[in-house]
PDB file of C-alpha atoms in Angstrom:
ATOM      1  CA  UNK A  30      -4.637  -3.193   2.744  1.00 80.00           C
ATOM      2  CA  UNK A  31      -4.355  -3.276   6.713  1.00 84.00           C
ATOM      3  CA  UNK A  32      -5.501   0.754   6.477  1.00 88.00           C
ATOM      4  CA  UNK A  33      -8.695  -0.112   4.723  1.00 86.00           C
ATOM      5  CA  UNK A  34      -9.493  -2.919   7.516  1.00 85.00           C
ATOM      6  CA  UNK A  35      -8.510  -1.142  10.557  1.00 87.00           C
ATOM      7  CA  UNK A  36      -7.717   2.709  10.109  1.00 91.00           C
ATOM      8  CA  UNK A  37     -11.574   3.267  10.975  1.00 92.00           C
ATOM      9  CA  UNK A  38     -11.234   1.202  14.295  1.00 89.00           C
ATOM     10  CA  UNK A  39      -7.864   2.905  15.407  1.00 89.00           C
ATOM     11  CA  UNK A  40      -9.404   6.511  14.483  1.00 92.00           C
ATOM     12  CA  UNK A  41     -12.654   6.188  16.518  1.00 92.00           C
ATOM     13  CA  UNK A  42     -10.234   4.464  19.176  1.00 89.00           C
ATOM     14  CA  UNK A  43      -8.489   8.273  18.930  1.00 90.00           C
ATOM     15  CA  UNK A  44     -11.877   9.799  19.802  1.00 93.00           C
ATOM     16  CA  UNK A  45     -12.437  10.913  15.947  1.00 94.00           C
ATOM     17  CA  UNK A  46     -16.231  10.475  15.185  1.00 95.00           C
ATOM     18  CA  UNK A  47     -17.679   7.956  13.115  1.00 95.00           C
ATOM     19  CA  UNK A  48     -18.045  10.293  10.159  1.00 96.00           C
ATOM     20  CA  UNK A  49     -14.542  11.849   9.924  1.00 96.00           C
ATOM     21  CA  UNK A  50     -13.324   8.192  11.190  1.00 95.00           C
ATOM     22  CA  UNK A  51     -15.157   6.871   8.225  1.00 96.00           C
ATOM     23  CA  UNK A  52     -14.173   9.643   5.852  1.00 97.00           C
ATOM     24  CA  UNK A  53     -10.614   9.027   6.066  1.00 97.00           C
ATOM     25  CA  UNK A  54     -11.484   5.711   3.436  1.00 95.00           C
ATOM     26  CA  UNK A  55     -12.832   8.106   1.418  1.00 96.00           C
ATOM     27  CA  UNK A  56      -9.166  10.023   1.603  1.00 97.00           C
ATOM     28  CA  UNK A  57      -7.465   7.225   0.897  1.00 97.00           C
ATOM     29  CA  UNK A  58      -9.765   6.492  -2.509  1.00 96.00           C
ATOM     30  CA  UNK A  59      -8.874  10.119  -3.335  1.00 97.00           C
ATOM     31  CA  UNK A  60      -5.148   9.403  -2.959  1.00 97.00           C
ATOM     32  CA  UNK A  61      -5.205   6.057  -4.996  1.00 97.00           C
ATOM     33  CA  UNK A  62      -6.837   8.200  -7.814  1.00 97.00           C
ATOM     34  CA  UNK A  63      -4.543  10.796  -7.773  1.00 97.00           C
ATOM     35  CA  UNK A  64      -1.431   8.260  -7.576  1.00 97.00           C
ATOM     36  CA  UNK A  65      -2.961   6.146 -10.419  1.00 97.00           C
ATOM     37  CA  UNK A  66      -2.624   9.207 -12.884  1.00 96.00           C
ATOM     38  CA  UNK A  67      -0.031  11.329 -11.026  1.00 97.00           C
ATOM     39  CA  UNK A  68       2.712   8.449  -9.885  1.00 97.00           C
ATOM     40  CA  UNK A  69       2.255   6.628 -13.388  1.00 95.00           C
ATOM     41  CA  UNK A  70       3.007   9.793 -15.610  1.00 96.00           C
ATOM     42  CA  UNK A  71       6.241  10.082 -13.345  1.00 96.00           C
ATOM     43  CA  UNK A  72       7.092   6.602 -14.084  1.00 96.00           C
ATOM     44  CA  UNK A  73       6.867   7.069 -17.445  1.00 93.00           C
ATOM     45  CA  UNK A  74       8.822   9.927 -17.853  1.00 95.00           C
ATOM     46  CA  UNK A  75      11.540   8.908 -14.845  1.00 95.00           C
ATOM     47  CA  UNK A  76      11.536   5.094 -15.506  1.00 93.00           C
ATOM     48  CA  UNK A  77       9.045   2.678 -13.959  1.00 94.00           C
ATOM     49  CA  UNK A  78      10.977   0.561 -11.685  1.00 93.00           C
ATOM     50  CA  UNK A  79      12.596   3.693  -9.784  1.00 95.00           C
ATOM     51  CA  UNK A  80       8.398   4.930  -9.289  1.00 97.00           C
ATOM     52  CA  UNK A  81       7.225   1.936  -8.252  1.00 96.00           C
ATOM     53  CA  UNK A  82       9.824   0.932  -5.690  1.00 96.00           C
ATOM     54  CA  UNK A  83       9.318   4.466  -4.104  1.00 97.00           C
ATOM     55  CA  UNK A  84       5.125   3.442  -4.190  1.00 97.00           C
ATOM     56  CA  UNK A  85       6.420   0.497  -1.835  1.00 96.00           C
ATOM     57  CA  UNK A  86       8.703   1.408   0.193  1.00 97.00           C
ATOM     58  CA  UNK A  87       6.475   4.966   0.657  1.00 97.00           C
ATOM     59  CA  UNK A  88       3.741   2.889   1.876  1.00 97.00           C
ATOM     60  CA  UNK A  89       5.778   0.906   4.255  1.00 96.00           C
ATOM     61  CA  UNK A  90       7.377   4.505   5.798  1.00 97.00           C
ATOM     62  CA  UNK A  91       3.901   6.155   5.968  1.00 96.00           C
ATOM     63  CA  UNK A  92       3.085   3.084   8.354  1.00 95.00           C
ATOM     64  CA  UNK A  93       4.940   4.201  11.244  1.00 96.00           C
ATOM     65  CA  UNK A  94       3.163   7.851  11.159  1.00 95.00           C
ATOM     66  CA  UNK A  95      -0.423   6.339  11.323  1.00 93.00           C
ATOM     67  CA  UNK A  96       0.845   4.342  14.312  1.00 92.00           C
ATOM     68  CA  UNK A  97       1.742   7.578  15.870  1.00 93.00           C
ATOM     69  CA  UNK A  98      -0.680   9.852  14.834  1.00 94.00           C
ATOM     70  CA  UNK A  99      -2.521  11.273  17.857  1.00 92.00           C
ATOM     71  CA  UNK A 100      -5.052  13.632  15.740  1.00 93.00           C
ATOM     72  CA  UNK A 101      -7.027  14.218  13.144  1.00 95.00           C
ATOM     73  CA  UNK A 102      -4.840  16.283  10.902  1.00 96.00           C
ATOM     74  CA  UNK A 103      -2.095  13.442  11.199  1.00 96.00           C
ATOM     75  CA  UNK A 104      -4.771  10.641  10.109  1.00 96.00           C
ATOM     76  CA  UNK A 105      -5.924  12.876   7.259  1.00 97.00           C
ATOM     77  CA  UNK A 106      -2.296  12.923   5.579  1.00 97.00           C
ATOM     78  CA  UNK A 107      -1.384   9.074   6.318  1.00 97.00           C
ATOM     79  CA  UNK A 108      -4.378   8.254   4.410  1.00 97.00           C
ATOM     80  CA  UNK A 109      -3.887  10.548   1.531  1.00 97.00           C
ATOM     81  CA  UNK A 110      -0.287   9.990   1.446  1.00 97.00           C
ATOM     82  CA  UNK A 111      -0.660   6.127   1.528  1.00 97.00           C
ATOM     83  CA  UNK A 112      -3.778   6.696  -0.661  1.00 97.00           C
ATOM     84  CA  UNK A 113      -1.563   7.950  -3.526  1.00 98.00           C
ATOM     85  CA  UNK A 114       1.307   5.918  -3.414  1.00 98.00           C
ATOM     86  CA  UNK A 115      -1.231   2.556  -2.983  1.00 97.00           C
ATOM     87  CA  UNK A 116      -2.619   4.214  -6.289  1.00 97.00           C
ATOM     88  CA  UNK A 117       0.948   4.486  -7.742  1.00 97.00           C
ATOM     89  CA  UNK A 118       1.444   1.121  -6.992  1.00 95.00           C
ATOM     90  CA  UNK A 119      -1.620  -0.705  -7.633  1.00 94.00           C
ATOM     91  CA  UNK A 120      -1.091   0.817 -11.478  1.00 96.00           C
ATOM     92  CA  UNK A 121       2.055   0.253 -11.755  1.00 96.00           C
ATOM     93  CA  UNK A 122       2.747  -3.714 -10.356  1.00 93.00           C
ATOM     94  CA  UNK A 123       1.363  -5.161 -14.036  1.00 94.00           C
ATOM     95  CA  UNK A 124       4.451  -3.073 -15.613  1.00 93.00           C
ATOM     96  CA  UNK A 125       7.203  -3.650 -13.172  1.00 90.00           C
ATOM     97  CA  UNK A 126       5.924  -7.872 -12.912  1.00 90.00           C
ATOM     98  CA  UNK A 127       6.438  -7.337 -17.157  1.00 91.00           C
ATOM     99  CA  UNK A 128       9.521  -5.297 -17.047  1.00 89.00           C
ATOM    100  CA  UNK A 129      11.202  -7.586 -14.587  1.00 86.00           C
ATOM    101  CA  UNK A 130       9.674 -11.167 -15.944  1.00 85.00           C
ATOM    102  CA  UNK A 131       8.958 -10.575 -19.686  1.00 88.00           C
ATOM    103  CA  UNK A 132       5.236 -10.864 -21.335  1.00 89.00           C
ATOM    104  CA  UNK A 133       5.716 -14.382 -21.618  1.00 90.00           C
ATOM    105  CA  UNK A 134       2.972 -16.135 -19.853  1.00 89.00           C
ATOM    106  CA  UNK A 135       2.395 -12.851 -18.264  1.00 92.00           C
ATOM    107  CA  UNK A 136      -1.270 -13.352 -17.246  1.00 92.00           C
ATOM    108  CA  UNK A 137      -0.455 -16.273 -15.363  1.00 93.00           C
ATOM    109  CA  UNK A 138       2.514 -14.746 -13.511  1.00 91.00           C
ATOM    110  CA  UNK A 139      -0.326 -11.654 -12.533  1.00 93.00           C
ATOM    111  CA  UNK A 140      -2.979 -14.421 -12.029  1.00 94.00           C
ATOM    112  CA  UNK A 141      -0.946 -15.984  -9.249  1.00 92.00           C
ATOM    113  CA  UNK A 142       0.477 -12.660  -7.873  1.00 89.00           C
ATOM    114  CA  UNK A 143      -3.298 -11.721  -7.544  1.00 91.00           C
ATOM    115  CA  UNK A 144      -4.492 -14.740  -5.963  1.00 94.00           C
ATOM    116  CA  UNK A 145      -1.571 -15.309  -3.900  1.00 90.00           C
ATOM    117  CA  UNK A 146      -1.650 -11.299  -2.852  1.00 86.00           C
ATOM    118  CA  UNK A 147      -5.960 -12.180  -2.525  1.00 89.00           C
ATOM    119  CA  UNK A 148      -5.396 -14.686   0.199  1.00 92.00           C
ATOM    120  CA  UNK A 149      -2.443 -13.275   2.069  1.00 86.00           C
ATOM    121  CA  UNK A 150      -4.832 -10.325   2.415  1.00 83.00           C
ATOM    122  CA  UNK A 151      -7.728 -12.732   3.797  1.00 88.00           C
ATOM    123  CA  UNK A 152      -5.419 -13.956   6.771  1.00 88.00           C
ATOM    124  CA  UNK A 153      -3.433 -10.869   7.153  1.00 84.00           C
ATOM    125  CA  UNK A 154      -6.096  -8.169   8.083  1.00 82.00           C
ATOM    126  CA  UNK A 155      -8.175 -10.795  10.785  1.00 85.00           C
ATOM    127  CA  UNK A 156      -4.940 -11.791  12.696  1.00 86.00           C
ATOM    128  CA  UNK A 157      -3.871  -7.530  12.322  1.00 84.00           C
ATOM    129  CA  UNK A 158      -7.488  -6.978  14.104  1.00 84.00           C
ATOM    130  CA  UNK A 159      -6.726  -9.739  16.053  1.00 88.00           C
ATOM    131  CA  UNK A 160      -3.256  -8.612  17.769  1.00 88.00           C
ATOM    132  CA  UNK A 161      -4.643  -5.467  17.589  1.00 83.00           C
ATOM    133  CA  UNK A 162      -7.813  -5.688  19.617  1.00 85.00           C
ATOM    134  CA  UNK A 163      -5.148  -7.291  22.250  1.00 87.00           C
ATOM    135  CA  UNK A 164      -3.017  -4.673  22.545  1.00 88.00           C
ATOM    136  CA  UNK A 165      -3.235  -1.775  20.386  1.00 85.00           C
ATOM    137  CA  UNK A 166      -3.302  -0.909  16.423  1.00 84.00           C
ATOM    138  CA  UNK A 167       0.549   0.407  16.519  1.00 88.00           C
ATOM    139  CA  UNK A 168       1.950  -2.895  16.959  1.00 89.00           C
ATOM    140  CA  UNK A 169       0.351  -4.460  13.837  1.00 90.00           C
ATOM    141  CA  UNK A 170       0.595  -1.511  11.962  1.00 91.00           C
ATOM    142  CA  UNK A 171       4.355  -1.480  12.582  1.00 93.00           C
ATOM    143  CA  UNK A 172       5.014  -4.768  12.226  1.00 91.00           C
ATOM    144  CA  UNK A 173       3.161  -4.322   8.865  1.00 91.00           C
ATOM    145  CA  UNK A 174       6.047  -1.413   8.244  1.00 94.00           C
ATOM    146  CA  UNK A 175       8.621  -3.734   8.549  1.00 96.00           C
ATOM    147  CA  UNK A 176       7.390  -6.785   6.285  1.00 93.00           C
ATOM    148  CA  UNK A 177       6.412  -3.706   3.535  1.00 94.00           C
ATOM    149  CA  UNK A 178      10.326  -2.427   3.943  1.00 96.00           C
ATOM    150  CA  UNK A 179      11.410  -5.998   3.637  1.00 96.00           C
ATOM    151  CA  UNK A 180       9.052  -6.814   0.948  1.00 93.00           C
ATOM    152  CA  UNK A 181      10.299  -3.243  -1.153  1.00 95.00           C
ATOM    153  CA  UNK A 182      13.947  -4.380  -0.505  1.00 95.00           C
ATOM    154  CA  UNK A 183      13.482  -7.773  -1.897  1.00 92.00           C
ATOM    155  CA  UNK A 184      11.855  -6.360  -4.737  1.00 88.00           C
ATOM    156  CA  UNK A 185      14.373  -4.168  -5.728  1.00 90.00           C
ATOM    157  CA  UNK A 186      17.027  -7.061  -5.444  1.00 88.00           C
ATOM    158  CA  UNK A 187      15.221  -8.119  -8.453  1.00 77.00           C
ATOM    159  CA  UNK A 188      17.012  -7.809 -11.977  1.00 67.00           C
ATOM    160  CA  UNK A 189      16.640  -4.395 -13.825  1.00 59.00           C
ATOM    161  CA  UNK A 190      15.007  -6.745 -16.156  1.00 53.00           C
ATOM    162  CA  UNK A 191      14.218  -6.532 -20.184  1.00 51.00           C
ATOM    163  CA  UNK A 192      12.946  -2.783 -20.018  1.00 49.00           C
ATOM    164  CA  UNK A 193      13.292   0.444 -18.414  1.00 45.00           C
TER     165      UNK A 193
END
């Protein structure tokens, strides 16, 4: 979520104006909906688990370009790019947390995945704005790279589960 709370601040700190800083949000909603239908018909015909790790470990390599990006056109296809694969991912965590856990008590385990995901995302974007208001959106932003590419990895230690 770190794109949605500071890719505004970091674009208008680029010299973009407020309306094409602003409009990148609206790229990124254009990306989740395409992921949500595109990324989710791949996963069903590829397998789910193989889709969704991609969706993660996508968003956590898409990081270090936004930290880079210098311009306008490089802002543009971060957010659609993360836009999509946030949209892949977003649909696809209910099916992955069932594939890998079972059904059993299965809105619990999404209750406190959501809660627990809720307030991580509370005290992650402040402290991002935080350090970054210090010195500089890459530093957050690629520090949020690395915890995404350690978070995909531990996910895919997971078990291959009861389904595909």
């Amino acid at each position: 979520m770190l794109p949605h709370a500071m890719l505004v601040g970091g674009a208008r700190d680029l010299g973009l104006d407020r309306h094409d800083a602003v409009a990148l949000l609206g790229l990124i909603g254009v990306g989740t909906i395409v992921g949500r239908f595109l990324l989710t018909a791949m996963a069903d015909a590829i397998g789910r688990r193989g889709v969704f790790l991609i969706c993660c470990g996508g968003m956590a390599a898409a990081m270090p370009l936004w930290a880079a990006a210098e311009d306008r056109p490089v802002l543009q296809a971060f957010a659609i790019g993360f836009g999509t694969l946030q949209g892949g991912f977003v649909a696809l965590l209910p099916a992955f947390v069932a594939d890998r856990f079972g059904v059993r008590s299965l809105g619990e385990r999404l209750g406190l995945l959501y809660t627990s995901r809720g307030i991580a995302l509370l005290v992650a974007a402040p402290l991002a704005i935080g350090i970054a208001l210090l010195v500089g959106h890459p530093p957050p932003v690629l520090a949020s790279a690395l915890l995404g590419a350690a978070g995909t990895l531990l996910m895919a230690r997971v078990g291959h589960g009861l389904q595909r």
